[in-house]
Short mmCIF file of N, CA and C in Angstrom, two decimals:
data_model
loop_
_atom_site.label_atom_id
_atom_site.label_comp_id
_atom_site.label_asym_id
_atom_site.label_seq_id
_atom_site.Cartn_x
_atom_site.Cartn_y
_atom_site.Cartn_z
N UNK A 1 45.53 -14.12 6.40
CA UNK A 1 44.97 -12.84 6.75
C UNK A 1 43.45 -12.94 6.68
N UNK A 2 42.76 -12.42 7.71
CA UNK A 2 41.40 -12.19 7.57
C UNK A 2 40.72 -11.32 6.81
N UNK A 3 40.10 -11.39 5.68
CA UNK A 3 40.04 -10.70 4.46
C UNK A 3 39.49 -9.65 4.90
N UNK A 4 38.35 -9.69 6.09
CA UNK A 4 37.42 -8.85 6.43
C UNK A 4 37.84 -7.91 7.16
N UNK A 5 39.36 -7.76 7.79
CA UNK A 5 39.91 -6.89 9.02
C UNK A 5 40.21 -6.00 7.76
N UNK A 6 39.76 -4.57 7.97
CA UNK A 6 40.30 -3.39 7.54
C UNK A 6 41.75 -3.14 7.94
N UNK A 7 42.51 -3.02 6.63
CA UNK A 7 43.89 -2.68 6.98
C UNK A 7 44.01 -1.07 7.30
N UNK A 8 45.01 -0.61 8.09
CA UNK A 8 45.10 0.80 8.10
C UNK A 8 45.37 1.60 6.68
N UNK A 9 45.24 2.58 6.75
CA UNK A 9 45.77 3.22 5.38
C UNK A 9 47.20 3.53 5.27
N UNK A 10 47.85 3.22 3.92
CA UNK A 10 49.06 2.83 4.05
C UNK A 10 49.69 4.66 3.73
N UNK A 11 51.07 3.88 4.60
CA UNK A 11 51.76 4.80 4.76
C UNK A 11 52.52 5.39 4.11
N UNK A 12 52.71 4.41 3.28
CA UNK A 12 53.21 4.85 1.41
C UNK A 12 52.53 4.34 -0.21
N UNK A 13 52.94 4.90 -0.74
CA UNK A 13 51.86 4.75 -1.75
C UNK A 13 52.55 3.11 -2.41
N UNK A 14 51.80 2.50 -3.20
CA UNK A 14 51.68 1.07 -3.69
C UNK A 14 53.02 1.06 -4.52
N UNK A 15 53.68 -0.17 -4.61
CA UNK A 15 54.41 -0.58 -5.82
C UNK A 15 53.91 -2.21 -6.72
N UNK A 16 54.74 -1.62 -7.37
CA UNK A 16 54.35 -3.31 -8.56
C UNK A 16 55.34 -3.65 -9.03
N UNK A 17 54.73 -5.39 -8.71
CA UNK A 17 55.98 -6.38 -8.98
C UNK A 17 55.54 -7.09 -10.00
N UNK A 18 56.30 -7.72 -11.34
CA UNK A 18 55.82 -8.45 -12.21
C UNK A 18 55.24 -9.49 -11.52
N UNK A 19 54.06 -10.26 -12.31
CA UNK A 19 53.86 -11.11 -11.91
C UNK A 19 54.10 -12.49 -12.72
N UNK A 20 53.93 -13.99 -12.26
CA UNK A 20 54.36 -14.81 -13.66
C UNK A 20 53.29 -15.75 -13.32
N UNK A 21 54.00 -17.45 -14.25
CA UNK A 21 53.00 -17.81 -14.68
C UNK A 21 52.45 -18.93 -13.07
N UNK A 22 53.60 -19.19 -12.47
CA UNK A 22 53.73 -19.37 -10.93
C UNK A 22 52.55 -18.43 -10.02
N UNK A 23 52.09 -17.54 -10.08
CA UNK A 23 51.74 -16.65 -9.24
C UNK A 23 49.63 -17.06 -9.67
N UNK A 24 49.28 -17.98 -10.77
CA UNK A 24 47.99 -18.22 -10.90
C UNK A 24 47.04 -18.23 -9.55
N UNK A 25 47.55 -19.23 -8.97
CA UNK A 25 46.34 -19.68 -7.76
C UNK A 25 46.52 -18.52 -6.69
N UNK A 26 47.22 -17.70 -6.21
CA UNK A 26 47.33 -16.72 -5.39
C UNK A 26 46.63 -15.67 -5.93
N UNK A 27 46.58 -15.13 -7.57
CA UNK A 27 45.83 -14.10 -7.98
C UNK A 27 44.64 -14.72 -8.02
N UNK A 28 44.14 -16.03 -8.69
CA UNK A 28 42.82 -16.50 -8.54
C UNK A 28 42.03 -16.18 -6.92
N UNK A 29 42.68 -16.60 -5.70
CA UNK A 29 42.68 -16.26 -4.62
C UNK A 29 42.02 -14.82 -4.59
N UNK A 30 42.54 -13.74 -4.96
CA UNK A 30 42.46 -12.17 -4.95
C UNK A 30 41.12 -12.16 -5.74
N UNK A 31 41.00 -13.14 -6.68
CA UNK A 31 39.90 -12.45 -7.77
C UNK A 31 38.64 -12.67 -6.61
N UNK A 32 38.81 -14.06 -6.62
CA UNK A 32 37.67 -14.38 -5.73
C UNK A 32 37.54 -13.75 -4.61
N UNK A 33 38.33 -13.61 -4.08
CA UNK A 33 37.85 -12.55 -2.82
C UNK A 33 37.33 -11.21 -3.41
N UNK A 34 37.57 -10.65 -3.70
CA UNK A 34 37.30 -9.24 -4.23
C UNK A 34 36.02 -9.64 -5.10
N UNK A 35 35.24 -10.49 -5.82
CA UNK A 35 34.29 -10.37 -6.73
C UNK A 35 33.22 -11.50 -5.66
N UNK A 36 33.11 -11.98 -4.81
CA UNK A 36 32.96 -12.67 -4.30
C UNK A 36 31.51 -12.21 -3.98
N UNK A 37 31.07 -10.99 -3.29
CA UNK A 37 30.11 -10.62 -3.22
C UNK A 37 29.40 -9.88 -3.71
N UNK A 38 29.72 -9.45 -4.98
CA UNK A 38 29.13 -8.42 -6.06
C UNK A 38 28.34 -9.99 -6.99
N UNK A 39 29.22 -11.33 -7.13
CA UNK A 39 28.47 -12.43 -7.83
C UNK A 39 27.65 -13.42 -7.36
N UNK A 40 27.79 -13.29 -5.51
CA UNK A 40 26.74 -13.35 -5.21
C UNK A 40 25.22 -13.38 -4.87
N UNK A 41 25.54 -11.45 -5.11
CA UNK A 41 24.68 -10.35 -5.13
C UNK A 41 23.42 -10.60 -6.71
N UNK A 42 23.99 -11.28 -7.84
CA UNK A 42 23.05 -11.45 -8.70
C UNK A 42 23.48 -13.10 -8.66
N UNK A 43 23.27 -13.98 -7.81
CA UNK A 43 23.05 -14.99 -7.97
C UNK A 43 24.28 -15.95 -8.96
N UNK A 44 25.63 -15.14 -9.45
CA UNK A 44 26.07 -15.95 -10.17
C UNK A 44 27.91 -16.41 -9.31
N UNK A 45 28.14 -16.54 -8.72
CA UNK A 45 29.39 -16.91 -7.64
C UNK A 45 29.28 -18.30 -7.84
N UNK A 46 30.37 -19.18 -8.39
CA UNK A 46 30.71 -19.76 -9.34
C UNK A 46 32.28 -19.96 -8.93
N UNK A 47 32.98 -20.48 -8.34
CA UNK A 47 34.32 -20.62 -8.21
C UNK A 47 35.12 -21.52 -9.45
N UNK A 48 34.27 -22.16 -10.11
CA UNK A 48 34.91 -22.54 -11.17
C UNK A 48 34.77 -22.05 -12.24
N UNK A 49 33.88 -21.23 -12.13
CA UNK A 49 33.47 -19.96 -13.25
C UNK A 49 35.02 -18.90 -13.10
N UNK A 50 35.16 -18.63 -11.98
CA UNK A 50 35.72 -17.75 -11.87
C UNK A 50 37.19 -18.22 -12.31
N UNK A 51 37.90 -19.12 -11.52
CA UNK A 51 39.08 -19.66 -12.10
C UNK A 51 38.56 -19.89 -13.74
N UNK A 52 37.79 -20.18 -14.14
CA UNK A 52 37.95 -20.66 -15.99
C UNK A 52 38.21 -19.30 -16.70
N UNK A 53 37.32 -18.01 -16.47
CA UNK A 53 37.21 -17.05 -17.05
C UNK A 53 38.80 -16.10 -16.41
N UNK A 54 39.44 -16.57 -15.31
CA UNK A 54 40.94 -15.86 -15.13
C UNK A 54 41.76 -16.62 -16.29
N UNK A 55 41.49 -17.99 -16.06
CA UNK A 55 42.29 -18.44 -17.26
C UNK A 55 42.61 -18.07 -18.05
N UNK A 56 41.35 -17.89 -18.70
CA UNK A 56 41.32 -17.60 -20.11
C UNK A 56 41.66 -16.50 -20.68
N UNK A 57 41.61 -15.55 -19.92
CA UNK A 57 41.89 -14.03 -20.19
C UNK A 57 43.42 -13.92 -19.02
N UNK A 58 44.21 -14.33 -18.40
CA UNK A 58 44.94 -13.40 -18.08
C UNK A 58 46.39 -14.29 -18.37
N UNK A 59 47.29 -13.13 -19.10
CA UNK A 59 48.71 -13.07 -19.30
C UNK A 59 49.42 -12.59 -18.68
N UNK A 60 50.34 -13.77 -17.69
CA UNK A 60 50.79 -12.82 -16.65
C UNK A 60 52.14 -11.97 -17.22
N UNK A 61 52.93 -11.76 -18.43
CA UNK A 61 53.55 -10.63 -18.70
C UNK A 61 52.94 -9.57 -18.80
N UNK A 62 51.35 -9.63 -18.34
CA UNK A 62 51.21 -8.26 -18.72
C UNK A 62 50.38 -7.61 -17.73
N UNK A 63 50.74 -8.72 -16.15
CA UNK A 63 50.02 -8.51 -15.07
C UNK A 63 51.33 -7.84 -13.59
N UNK A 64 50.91 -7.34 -12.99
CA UNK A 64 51.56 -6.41 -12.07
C UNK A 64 50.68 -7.03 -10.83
N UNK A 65 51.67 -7.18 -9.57
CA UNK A 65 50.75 -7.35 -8.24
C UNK A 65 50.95 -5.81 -8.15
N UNK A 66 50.24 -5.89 -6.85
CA UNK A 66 49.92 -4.34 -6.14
C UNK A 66 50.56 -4.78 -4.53
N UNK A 67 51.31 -4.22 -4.20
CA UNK A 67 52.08 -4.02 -3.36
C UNK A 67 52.13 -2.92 -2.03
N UNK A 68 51.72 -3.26 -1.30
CA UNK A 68 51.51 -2.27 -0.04
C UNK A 68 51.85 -2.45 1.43
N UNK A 69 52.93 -2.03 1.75
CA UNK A 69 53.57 -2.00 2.95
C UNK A 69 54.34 -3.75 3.12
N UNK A 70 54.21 -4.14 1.72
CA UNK A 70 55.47 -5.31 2.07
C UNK A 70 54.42 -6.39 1.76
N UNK A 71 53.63 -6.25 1.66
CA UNK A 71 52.06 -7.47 1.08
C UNK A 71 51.67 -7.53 0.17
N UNK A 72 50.88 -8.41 -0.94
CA UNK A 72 50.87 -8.43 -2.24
C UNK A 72 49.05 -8.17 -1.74
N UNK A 73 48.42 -7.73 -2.54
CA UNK A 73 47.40 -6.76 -2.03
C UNK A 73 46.37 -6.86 -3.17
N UNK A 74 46.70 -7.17 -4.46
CA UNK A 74 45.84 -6.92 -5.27
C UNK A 74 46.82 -7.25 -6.89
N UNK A 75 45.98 -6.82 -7.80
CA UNK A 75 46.61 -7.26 -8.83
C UNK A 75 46.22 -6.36 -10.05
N UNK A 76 46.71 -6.03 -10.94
CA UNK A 76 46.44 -5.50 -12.43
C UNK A 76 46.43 -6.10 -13.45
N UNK A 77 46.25 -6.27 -14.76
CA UNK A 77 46.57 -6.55 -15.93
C UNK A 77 46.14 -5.46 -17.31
N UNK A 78 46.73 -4.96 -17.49
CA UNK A 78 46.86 -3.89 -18.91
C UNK A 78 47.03 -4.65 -20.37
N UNK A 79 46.64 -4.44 -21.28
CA UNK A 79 46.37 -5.24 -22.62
C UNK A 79 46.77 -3.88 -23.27
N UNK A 80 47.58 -3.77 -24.28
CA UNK A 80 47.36 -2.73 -25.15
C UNK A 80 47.19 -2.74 -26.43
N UNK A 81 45.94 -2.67 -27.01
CA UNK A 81 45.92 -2.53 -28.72
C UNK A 81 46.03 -2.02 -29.29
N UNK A 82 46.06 -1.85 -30.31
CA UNK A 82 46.26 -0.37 -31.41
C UNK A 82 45.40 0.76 -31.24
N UNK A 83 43.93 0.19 -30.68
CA UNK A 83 42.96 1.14 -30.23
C UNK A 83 42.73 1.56 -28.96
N UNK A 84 43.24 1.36 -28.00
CA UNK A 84 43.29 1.25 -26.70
C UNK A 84 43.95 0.88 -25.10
N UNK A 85 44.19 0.86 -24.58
CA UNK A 85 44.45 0.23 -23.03
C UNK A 85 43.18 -0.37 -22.86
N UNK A 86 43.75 -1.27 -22.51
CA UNK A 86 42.30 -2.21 -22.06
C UNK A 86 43.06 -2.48 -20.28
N UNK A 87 42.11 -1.99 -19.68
CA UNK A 87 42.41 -2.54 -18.40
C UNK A 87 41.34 -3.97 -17.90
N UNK A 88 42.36 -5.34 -18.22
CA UNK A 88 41.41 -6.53 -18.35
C UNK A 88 41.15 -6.96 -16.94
N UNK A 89 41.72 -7.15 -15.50
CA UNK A 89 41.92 -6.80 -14.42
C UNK A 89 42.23 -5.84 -13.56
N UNK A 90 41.35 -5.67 -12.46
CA UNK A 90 41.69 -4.88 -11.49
C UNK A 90 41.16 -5.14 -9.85
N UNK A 91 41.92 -5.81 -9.30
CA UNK A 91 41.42 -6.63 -7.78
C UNK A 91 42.19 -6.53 -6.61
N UNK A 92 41.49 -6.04 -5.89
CA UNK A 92 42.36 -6.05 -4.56
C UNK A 92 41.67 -6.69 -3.65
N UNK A 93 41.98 -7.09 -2.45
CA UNK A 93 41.83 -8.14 -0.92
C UNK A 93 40.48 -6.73 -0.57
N UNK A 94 39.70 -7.77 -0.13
CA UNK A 94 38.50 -6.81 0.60
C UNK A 94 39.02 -5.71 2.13
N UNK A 95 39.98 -6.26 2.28
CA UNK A 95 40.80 -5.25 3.21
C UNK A 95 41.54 -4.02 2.79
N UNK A 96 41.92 -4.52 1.60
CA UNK A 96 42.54 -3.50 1.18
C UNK A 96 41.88 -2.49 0.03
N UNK A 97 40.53 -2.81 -0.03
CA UNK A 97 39.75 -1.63 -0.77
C UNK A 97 39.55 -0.42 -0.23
N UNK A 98 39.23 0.61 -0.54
CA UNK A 98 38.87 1.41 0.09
C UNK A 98 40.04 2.51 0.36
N UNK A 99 41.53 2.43 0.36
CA UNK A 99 42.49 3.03 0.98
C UNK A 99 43.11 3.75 -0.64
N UNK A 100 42.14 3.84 -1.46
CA UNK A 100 43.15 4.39 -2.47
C UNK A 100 44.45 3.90 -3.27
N UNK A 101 44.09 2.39 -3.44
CA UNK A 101 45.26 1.72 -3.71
C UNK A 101 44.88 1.09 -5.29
N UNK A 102 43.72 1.51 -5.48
CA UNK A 102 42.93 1.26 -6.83
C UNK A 102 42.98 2.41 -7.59
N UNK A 103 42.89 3.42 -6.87
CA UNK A 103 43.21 5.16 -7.68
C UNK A 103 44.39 5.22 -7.77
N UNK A 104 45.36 4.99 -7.26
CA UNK A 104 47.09 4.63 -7.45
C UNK A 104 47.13 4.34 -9.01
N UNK A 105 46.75 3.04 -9.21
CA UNK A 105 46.83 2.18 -9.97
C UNK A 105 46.24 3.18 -11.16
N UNK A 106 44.83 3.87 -11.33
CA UNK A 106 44.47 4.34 -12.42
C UNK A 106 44.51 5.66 -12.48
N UNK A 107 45.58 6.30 -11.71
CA UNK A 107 46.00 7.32 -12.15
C UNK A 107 47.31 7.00 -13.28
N UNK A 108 48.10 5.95 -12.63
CA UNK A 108 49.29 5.52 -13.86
C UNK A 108 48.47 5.57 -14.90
N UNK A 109 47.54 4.31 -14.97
CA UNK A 109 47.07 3.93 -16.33
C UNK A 109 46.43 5.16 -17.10
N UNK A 110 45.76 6.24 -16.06
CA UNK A 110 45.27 7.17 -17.25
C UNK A 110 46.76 8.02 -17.49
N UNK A 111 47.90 8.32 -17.24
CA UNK A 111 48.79 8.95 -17.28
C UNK A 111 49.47 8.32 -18.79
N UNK A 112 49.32 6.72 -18.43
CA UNK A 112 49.89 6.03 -19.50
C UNK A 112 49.07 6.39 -20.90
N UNK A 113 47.82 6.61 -20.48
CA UNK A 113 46.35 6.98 -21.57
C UNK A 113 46.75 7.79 -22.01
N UNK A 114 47.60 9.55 -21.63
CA UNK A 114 47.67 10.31 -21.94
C UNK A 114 48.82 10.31 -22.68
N UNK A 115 49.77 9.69 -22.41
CA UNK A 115 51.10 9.68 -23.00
C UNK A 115 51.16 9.08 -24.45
N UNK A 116 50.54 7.83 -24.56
CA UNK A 116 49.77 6.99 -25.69
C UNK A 116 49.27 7.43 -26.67
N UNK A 117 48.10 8.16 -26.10
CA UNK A 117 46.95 9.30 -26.79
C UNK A 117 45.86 7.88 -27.24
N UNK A 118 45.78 6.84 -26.34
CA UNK A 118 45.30 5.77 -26.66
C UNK A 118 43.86 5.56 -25.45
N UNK A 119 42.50 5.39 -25.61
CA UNK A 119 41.62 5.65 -24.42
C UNK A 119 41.80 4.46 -23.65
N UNK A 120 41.51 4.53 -22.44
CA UNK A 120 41.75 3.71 -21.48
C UNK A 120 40.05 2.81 -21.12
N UNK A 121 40.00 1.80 -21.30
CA UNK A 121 38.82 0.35 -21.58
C UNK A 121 38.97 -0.09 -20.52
N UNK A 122 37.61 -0.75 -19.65
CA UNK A 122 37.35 -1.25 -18.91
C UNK A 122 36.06 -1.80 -18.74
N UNK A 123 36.05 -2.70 -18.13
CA UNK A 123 34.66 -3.88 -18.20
C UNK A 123 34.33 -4.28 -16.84
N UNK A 124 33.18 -3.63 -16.20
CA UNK A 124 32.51 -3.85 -14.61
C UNK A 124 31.55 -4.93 -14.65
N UNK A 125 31.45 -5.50 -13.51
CA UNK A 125 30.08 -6.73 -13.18
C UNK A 125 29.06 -5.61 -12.81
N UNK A 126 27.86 -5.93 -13.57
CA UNK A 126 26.74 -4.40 -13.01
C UNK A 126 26.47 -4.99 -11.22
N UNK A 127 26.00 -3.79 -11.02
CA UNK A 127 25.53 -3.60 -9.52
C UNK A 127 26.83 -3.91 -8.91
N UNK A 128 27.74 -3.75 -9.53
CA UNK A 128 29.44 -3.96 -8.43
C UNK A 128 30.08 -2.57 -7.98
N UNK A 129 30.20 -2.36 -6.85
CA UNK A 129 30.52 -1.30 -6.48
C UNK A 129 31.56 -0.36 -7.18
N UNK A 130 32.17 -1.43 -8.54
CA UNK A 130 33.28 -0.99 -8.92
C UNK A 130 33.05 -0.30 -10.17
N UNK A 131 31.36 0.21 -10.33
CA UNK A 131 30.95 0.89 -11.51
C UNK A 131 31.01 2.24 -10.92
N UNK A 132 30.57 2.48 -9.33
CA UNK A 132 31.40 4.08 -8.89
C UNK A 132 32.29 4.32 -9.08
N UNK A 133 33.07 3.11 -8.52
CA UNK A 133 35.30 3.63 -8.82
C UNK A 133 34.80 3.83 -9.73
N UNK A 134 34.75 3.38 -10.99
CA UNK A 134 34.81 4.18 -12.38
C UNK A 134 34.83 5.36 -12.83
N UNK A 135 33.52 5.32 -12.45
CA UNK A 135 32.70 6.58 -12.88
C UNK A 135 33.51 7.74 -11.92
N UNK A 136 33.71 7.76 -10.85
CA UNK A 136 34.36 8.48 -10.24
C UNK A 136 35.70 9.20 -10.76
N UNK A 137 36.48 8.17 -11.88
CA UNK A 137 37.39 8.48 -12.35
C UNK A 137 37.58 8.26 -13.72
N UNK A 138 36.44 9.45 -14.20
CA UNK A 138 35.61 9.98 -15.22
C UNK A 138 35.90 9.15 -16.34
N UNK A 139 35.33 7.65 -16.31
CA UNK A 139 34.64 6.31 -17.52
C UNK A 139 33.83 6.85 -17.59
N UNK A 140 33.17 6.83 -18.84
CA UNK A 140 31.68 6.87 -19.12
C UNK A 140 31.56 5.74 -19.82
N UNK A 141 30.10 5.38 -19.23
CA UNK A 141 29.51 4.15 -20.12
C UNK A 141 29.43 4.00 -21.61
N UNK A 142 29.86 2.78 -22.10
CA UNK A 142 29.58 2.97 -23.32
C UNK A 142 28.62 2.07 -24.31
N UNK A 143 28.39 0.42 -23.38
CA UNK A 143 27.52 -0.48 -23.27
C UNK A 143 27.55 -0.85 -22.31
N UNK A 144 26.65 -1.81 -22.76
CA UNK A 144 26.51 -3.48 -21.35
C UNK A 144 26.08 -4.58 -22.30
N UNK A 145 25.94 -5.41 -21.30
CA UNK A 145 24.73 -6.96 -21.65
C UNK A 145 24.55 -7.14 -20.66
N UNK A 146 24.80 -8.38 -20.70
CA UNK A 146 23.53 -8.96 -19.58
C UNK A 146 24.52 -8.63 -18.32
N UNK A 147 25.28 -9.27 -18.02
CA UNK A 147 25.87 -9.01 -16.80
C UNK A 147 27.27 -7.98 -16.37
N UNK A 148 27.61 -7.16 -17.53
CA UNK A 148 28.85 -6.69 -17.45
C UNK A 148 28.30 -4.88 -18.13
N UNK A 149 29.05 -4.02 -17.61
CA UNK A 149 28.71 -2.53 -17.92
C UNK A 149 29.95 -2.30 -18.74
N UNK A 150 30.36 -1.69 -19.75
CA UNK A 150 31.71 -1.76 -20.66
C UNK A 150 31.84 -0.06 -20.66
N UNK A 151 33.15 0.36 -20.19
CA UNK A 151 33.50 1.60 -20.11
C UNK A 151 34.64 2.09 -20.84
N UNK A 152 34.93 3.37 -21.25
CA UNK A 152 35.81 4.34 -21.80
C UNK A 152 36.20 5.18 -21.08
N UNK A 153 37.59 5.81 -20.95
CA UNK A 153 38.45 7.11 -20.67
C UNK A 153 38.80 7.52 -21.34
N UNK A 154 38.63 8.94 -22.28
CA UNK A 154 39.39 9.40 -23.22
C UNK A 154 40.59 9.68 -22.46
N UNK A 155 41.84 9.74 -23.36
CA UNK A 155 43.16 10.47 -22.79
C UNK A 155 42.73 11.35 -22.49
N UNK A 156 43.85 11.67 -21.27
CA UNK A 156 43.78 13.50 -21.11
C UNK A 156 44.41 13.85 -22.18
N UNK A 157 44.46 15.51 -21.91
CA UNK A 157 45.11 16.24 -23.03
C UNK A 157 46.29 16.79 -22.18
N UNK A 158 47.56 16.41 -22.91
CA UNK A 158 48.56 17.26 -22.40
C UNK A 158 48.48 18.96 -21.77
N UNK A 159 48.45 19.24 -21.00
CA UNK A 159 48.26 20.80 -20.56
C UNK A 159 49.64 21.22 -21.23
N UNK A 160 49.72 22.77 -21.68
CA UNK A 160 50.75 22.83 -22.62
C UNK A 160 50.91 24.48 -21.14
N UNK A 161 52.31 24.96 -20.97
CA UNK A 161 52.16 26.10 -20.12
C UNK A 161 52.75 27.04 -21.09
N UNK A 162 52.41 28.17 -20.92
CA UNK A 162 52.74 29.42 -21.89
C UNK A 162 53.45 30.34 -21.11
N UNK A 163 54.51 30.72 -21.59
CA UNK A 163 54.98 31.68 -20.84
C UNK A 163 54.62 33.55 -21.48
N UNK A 164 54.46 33.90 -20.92
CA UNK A 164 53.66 35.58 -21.22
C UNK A 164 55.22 36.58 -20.96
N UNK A 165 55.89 37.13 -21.89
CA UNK A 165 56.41 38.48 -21.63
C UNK A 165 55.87 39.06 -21.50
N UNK A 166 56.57 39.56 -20.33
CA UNK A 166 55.79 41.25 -20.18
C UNK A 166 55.96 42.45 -20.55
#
């Protein structure tokens, strides 16, 4: 697939398939495409950077592809600690950004946030477009360093409904 052809917007919303330990070089594939020009953008794009640091951090029991119209599209990985959801991945095909298939994904996870009562963690490359998604879907900053912006979601709060006699 040509990474660069805009896919249409899908016609149903995403599913997820476990992923295993078989499935490495195809998600490495995804990372790199998707981060490809945000690590360009500060000079650090690195393909063996990039495969070392998937390594090292990702467990695929605890990784999900992203699934859309019959294509594996992107990928997740959720960590959960005693203090948190850590969302340690989140990547989709440069085709398939843009269509709401990343808000799919973190509406579960904040749903899961809420159910938990556990805040939902996440870690952006600065100047990556993916510090709007965020923020858009109300992270607030909470550090950085040198190259990474580190974010928080508090849970929601359960809405409770009242019923009123009259």
């Amino acid at each position: 697939m040509d990474m660069r052809t805009r896919l249409p917007l899908p016609a149903s919303a995403p599913h997820f398939e476990p992923a295993s330990a078989e499935d490495f070089e195809s998600l490495l594939q995804i990372r790199l495409a998707a981060m490809r020009s945000s690590l360009e953008q500060i000079g650090r794009f690195d393909p063996l950077r990039v495969r070392r640091r998937l390594a090292d951090s990702w467990i695929p029991a605890m990784t999900q592809h992203i699934v859309c119209e019959g294509a594996r599209v992107g990928f997740y990985m959720v960590r959960r600690t005693d203090h948190a959801l850590v969302l340690q991945h989140l990547y989709l095909m440069p085709a398939a950004q843009g269509r709401g298939l990343g808000s799919a994904v973190l509406r579960m996870l904040i749903m899961e946030s809420a159910r938990t009562g556990l805040p939902l963690r996440v870690t952006a490359l600065r100047d990556s477009p993916a510090n709007d998604f965020y923020l858009k879907h109300d992270f607030v900053r909470c550090s950085s360093d040198e190259f990474d912006l580190h974010y928080v979601r508090a849970p929601d709060r359960p809405t409770a409904t009242h019923a009123f006699a009259g």
